[in-house]
Amino acid sequence: MKVILKNIGKKYEGRDKFTIRNIDIEIEDREFCAILGPSGCGKSTLLRMIAGLTSITEGQLYFGDKLMNRVLPKDRDIAMVFQSYALYPHLTVYDNMAFSLKMKKESKEVIHKRVTEAAKILQIEDYLYSRPSDISGGQRQRVALGRAMVRKPSVFLMDEPLSNLDAKLREHMRVELVRLHKNLETTSIYVTHDQTEAMTMADKIILLDKGKIQQFGKPKEFYDKPENLFVAEFIGSPTMNIIKGKMESGRFVSDLKDIIVTPKDEDQKALKDYDGKNVYLGIRSERFLAKKSEENSFEARVEVIEMLGKEKLLHIRSKNGEELVVSQPGHFLYEIDENHNFTFDLDALHFFDEKTTARIN
Ligand SMILES: Nc1ncnc2c1ncn2[C@@H]1O[C@H](COP(=O)(O)OP(=O)(O)O)[C@@H](O)[C@H]1O
Ligand SMILES: [Mg+2]
């Protein structure tokens, strides 16, 4: 089912400002779409408007070509999974999953088929006759997902369903959810504040901040072409390096004056109106080259080394004090307090307008 949001906005009663506004996007049939953003930015509000649990103040919501604004949640053909899910403690896993189907007076055969199907996909077949208190947190979360799945909704809504799980299990469930989505072939909308979850799981991401869409698109676009400084800093770990500076005769000169970069022709064209103006230069930690060259190279001291196994993160400081993070392969040898030369990969520069923070190149 295609989900279309036309200029959707929400103003809670008693508040003088809209919590979110001008949400104008289309989520394609069978797509996995993540709603991402910092805590309090309005993610749950948006999801609850799609579910019908919160009223829509302005704009239109369509499922396919049907206007949904005034359709009751129970008539929307959706299933929703929350962060804190309550299973019925006195019912078995099987009965927990069968519950909504029984309420709908489905036949025993249909119920059995759907529950065992879902259990198979979720790998909880062995626990079908256990009670929630006898299984682990991860298994309970899968039961909660199963309970929603058996309803075969046309839109599957999830609000931070993994945030109560420990890191290892979360990593595992991420992959399971992607697999699940493939099997279900249902349009899924997934709320998270965790950029890694959104980047790894979603076909498309809606990144919200301050009640507005900051960017909407594929994960790769967020990484390679963040549309503004907020997106650049929100996506990716470690955070993108941002250097304040000014364009001077086609060159970027840092405010601290010790980093000078001549961008490639294409970027120069985009920057042609910025001579003498302040800009931010962004570069991801893995796009520095640890070598000396005639141009675009600077010297810096290694202050801290974070060993992450496959890579190490060098926290470096340039001569005049610019602090940057450079990623290098884990087996390369570096020592604290050593000085090294670093160069910019010119294919990986991001320029942002100092005033609007919008992307320039
Ligand atoms: N029922 C409500 N009444 C008034 N304000 C609300 C209500 N629910 C949420 N809010 C406010 O709306 C903003 C967004 O909340 P929410 O959508 O829960 O954010 P998120 O899920 O991104 O953390 C917050 O400032 C929150 O306090
Ligand atoms: Mg929320």
PDB file of C-alpha atoms and ligand atoms in Angstrom, residues 12 15 19 38-45, ligand 1:
ATOM      1  CA  TYR A  12      -1.291  19.955  19.888  1.00  0.00           C
ATOM      2  CA  ARG A  15       0.452  24.687  22.266  1.00  0.00           C
ATOM      3  CA  THR A  19       5.058  20.291  16.549  1.00  0.00           C
ATOM      4  CA  PRO A  38      16.616  13.421  17.714  1.00  0.00           C
ATOM      5  CA  SER A  39      14.371  12.834  20.707  1.00  0.00           C
ATOM      6  CA  GLY A  40      11.364  15.160  20.781  1.00  0.00           C
ATOM      7  CA  CYS A  41      11.469  16.091  17.083  1.00  0.00           C
ATOM      8  CA  GLY A  42       8.004  14.685  16.377  1.00  0.00           C
ATOM      9  CA  LYS A  43       8.678  11.159  15.075  1.00  0.00           C
ATOM     10  CA  SER A  44       6.052   9.437  17.210  1.00  0.00           C
ATOM     11  CA  THR A  45       3.600  12.251  16.512  1.00  0.00           C
TER      12      THR A  45
HETATM   13  N1  LIG B   1      -0.315  14.669  23.595  1.00  0.00           N
HETATM   14  C1  LIG B   1       0.551  15.682  23.517  1.00  0.00           C
HETATM   15  N2  LIG B   1       0.192  16.937  23.875  1.00  0.00           N
HETATM   16  C2  LIG B   1       1.060  17.967  23.773  1.00  0.00           C
HETATM   17  N3  LIG B   1       2.310  17.862  23.333  1.00  0.00           N
HETATM   18  C3  LIG B   1       2.741  16.638  22.947  1.00  0.00           C
HETATM   19  C4  LIG B   1       1.895  15.483  23.020  1.00  0.00           C
HETATM   20  N4  LIG B   1       2.592  14.414  22.573  1.00  0.00           N
HETATM   21  C5  LIG B   1       3.818  14.873  22.241  1.00  0.00           C
HETATM   22  N5  LIG B   1       3.915  16.202  22.467  1.00  0.00           N
HETATM   23  C6  LIG B   1       5.085  17.054  22.210  1.00  0.00           C
HETATM   24  O1  LIG B   1       5.429  16.979  20.837  1.00  0.00           O
HETATM   25  C7  LIG B   1       6.831  16.973  20.653  1.00  0.00           C
HETATM   26  C8  LIG B   1       7.222  15.766  19.830  1.00  0.00           C
HETATM   27  O2  LIG B   1       6.979  14.596  20.574  1.00  0.00           O
HETATM   28  P1  LIG B   1       7.168  13.152  19.947  1.00  0.00           P
HETATM   29  O3  LIG B   1       6.405  13.068  18.682  1.00  0.00           O
HETATM   30  O4  LIG B   1       6.846  12.158  21.000  1.00  0.00           O
HETATM   31  O5  LIG B   1       8.741  13.143  19.620  1.00  0.00           O
HETATM   32  P2  LIG B   1       9.739  11.926  19.327  1.00  0.00           P
HETATM   33  O6  LIG B   1       8.935  10.685  19.108  1.00  0.00           O
HETATM   34  O7  LIG B   1      10.499  12.372  18.100  1.00  0.00           O
HETATM   35  O8  LIG B   1      10.658  11.827  20.495  1.00  0.00           O
HETATM   36  C9  LIG B   1       7.437  17.005  22.053  1.00  0.00           C
HETATM   37  O9  LIG B   1       7.797  18.318  22.345  1.00  0.00           O
HETATM   38  C10 LIG B   1       6.311  16.541  22.942  1.00  0.00           C
HETATM   39  O10 LIG B   1       6.421  17.107  24.213  1.00  0.00           O
END
